[in-house]
Coordinates of C-alpha atoms in Angstrom, one line a residue:
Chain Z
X12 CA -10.5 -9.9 -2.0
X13 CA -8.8 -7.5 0.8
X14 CA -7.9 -8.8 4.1
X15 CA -8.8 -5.7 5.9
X16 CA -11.9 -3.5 7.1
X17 CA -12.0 0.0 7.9
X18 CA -14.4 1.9 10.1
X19 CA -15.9 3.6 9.5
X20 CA -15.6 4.3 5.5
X21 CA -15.5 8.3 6.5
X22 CA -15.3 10.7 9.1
X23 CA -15.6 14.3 10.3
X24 CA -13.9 16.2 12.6
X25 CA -13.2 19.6 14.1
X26 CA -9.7 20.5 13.8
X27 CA -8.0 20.2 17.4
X28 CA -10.5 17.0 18.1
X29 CA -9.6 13.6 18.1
X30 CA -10.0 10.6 15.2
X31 CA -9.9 7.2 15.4
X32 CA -10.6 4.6 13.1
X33 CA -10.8 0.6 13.0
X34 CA -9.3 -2.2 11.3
X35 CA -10.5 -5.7 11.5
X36 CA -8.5 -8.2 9.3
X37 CA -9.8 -12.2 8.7
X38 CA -6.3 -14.6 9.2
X39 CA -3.5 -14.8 11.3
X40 CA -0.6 -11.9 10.9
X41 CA 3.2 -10.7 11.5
X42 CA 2.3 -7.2 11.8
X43 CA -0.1 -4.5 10.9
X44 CA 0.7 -1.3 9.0
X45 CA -1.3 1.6 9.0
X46 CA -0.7 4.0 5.9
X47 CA -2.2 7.6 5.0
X48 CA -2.8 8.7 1.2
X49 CA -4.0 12.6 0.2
X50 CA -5.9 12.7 -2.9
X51 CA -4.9 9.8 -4.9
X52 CA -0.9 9.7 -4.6
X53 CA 1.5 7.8 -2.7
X54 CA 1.2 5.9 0.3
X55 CA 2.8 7.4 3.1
X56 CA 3.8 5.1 6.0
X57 CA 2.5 6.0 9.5
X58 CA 3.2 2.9 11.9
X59 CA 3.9 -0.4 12.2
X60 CA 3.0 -2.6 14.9
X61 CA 4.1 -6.7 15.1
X62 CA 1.5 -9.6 16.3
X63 CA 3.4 -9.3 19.7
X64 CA 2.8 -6.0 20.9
X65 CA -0.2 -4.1 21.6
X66 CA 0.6 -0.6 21.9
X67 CA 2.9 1.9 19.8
X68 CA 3.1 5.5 19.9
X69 CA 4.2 8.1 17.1
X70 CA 3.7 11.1 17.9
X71 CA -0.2 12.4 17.8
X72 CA -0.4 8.6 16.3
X73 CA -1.5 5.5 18.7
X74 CA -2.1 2.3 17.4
X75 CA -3.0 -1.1 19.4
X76 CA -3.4 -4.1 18.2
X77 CA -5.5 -7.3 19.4
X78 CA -4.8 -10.4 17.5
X79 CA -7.3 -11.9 19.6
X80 CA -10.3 -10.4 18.6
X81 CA -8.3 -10.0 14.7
X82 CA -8.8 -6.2 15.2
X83 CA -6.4 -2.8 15.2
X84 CA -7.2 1.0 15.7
X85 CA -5.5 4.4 14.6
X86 CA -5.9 7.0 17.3
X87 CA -5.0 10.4 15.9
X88 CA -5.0 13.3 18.4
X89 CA -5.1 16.9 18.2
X90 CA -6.0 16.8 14.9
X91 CA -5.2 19.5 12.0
X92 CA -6.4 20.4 8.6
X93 CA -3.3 18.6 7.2
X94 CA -4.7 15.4 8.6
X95 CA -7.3 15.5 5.9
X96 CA -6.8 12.2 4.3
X97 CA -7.4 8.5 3.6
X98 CA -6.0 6.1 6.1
X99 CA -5.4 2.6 4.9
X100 CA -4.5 -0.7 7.0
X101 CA -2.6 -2.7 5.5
X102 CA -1.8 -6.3 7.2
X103 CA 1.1 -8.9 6.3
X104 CA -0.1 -12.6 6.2
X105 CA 1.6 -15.2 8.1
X106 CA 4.0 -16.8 5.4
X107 CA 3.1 -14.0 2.9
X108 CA 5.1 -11.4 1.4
X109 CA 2.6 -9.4 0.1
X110 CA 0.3 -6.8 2.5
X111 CA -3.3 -6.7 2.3
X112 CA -5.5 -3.2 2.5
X113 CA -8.5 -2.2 3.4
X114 CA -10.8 0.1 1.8
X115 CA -9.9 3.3 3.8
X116 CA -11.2 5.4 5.9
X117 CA -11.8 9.2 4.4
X118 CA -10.8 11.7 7.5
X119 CA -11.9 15.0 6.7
X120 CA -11.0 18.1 9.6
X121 CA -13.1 21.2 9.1
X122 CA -11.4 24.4 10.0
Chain L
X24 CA 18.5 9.8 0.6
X25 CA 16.6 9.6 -2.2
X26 CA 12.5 8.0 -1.8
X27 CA 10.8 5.2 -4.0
X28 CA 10.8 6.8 -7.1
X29 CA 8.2 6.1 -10.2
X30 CA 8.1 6.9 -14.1
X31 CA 5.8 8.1 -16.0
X32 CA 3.6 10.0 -12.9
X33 CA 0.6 9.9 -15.7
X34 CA 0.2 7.7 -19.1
X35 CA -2.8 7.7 -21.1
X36 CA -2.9 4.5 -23.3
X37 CA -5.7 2.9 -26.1
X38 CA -7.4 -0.6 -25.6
X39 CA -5.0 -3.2 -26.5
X40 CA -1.7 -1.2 -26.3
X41 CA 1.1 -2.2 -24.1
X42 CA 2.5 -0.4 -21.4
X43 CA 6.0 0.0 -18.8
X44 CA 5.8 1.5 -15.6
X45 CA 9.6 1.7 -14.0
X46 CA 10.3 2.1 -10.6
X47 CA 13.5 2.8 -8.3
X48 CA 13.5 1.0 -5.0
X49 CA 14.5 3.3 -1.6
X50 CA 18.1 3.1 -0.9
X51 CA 19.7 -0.1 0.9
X52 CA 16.6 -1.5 -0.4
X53 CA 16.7 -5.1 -2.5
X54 CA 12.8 -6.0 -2.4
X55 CA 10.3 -4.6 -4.9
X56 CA 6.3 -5.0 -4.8
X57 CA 4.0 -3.3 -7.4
X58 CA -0.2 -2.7 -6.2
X59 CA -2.9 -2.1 -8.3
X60 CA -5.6 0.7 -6.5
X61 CA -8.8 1.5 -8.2
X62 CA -10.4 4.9 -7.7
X63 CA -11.7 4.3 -4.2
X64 CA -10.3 1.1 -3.3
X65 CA -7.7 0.2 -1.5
X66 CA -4.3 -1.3 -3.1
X67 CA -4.4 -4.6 -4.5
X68 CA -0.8 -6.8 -4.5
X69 CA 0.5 -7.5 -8.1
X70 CA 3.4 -9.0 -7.3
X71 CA 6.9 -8.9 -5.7
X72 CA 10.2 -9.1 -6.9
X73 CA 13.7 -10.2 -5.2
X74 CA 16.8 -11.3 -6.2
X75 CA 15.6 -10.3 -9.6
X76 CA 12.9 -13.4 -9.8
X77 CA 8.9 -12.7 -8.8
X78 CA 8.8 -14.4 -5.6
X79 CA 4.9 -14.0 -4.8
X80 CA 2.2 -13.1 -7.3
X81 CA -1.5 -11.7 -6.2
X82 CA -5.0 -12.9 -8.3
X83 CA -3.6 -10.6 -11.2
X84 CA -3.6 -12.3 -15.0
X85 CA -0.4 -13.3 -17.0
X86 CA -1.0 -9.5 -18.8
X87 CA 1.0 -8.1 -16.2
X88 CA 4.2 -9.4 -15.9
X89 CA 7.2 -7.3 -14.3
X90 CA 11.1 -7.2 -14.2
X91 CA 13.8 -6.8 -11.8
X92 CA 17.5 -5.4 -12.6
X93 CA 20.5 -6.2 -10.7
X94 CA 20.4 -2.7 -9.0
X95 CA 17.2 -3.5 -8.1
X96 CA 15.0 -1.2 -9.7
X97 CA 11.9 -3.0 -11.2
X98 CA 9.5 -2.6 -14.6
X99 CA 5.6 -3.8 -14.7
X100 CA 4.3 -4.6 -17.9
X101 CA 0.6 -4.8 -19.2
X102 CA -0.1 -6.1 -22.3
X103 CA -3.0 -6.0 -24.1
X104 CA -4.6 -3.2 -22.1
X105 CA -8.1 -3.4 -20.9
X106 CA -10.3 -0.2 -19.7
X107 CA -10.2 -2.0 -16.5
X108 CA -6.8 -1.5 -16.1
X109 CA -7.2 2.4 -15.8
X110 CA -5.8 2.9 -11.9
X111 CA -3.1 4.2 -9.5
X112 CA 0.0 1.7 -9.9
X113 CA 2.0 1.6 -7.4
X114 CA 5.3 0.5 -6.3
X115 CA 6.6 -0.4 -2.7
X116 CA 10.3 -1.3 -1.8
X117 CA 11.2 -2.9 1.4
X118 CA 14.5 -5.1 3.0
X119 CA 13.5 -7.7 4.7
X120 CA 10.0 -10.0 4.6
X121 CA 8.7 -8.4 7.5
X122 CA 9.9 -4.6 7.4
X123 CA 7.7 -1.6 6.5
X124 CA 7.5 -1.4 2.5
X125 CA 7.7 2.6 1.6
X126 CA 5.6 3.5 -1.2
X127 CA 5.9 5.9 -4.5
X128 CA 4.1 8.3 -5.8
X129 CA 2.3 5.7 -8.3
X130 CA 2.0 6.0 -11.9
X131 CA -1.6 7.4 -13.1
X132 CA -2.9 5.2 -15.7
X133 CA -5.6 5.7 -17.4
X134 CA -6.7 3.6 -20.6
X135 CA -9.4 5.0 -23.3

């Protein structure tokens, strides 16, 4: 079973608009990854944000995090054609090794 | 520096065949973790290697079973191969239990 929830499963945007997309995971964590995948290869690792901070910037990327309410979201601004992707949270369990995806979210920008 | 690298990037294999993927962990790196993803599903943890024993294993039968060398690189095996096995394996490496794990460019496997 996967830890994780996307929201929404897919999404279409303008190029130059902005996307963001939701995570909502089920247990307690040590951090939260978010990862993006184009068209079935390799994960490519965005962020990563601990259980003690909120906030964190890379770039056009801003992800917060609220362990509170067991939920994170992937701001992604200006956005290009080369943004087209999946986007994948991925969260690591306290006392786990392993990390835990969601289903994706499909980001499509249109030209 | 050199990524995660993975071999073979596609393998096409028969119903109850065996099959190695192989995988080369980032540099500096000493902790290996192979995922399972499904065509439209996210990743599903296999296991995860370190110090060349599987120190964590996901809800995945005793058909797979994996290996780790002393230079760290890793193999998963799957024996008996089942049509449901036909997916995207991938392989992560990582230092540390909490540090980002960096992926590969998977191993396509697809099983007629």
């Amino acid at each position: 079973s996967q830890q994780g929830e996307e929201d929404p499963q897919a999404l279409s945007i303008q190029e130059g608009e902005n996307a963001t997309m939701n995570c909502s995971y089920k247990t307690s964590i040590n951090n939260l990854q978010w990862y993006r995948q184009n068209s079935g290869r390799g994960l490519v690792h965005l962020i990563l944000i601990r259980s003690n901070e909120r906030e964190k910037h890379s770039g056009r990327l801003r992800v917060t995090l609220d362990t509170s309410k067991k939920s994170s979201s992937l701001l992604i601004t200006a956005s290009r054609a080369a943004d087209t992707a999946s986007y994948f949270c991925a969260t690591g369990p306290l006392n786990d090794y392993k990390l835990s995806f969601g289903a994706g979210t499909t980001v499509t920008v249109r030209a | 520096d050199a990524g995660v690298t993975q071999s073979p990037t596609h393998l096409i294999k028969t119903r109850g065949q065996q099959v190695t993927l192989r995988c080369s962990p980032k540099s500096g790196h000493d902790t290996v973790s192979w995922y399972q993803q499904a065509l439209g599903q996210g990743p599903q943890f296999i296991f995860q290697y370190y110090e060349e024993e599987e120190r964590q294993r996901g809800n995945f039968p005793d058909r797979f079973s994996g290996h780790q060398f002393p230079n760290y690189s890793s193999e998963l095996n799957v024996n008996a191969l089942l049509l449901g096995d036909s997916a995207l394996y991938l392989c992560a490496s990582s230092s540390g239990v909490l540090d980002t794990q960096y992926f590969g460019p998977g191993t396509r496997l697809t099983v007629l």
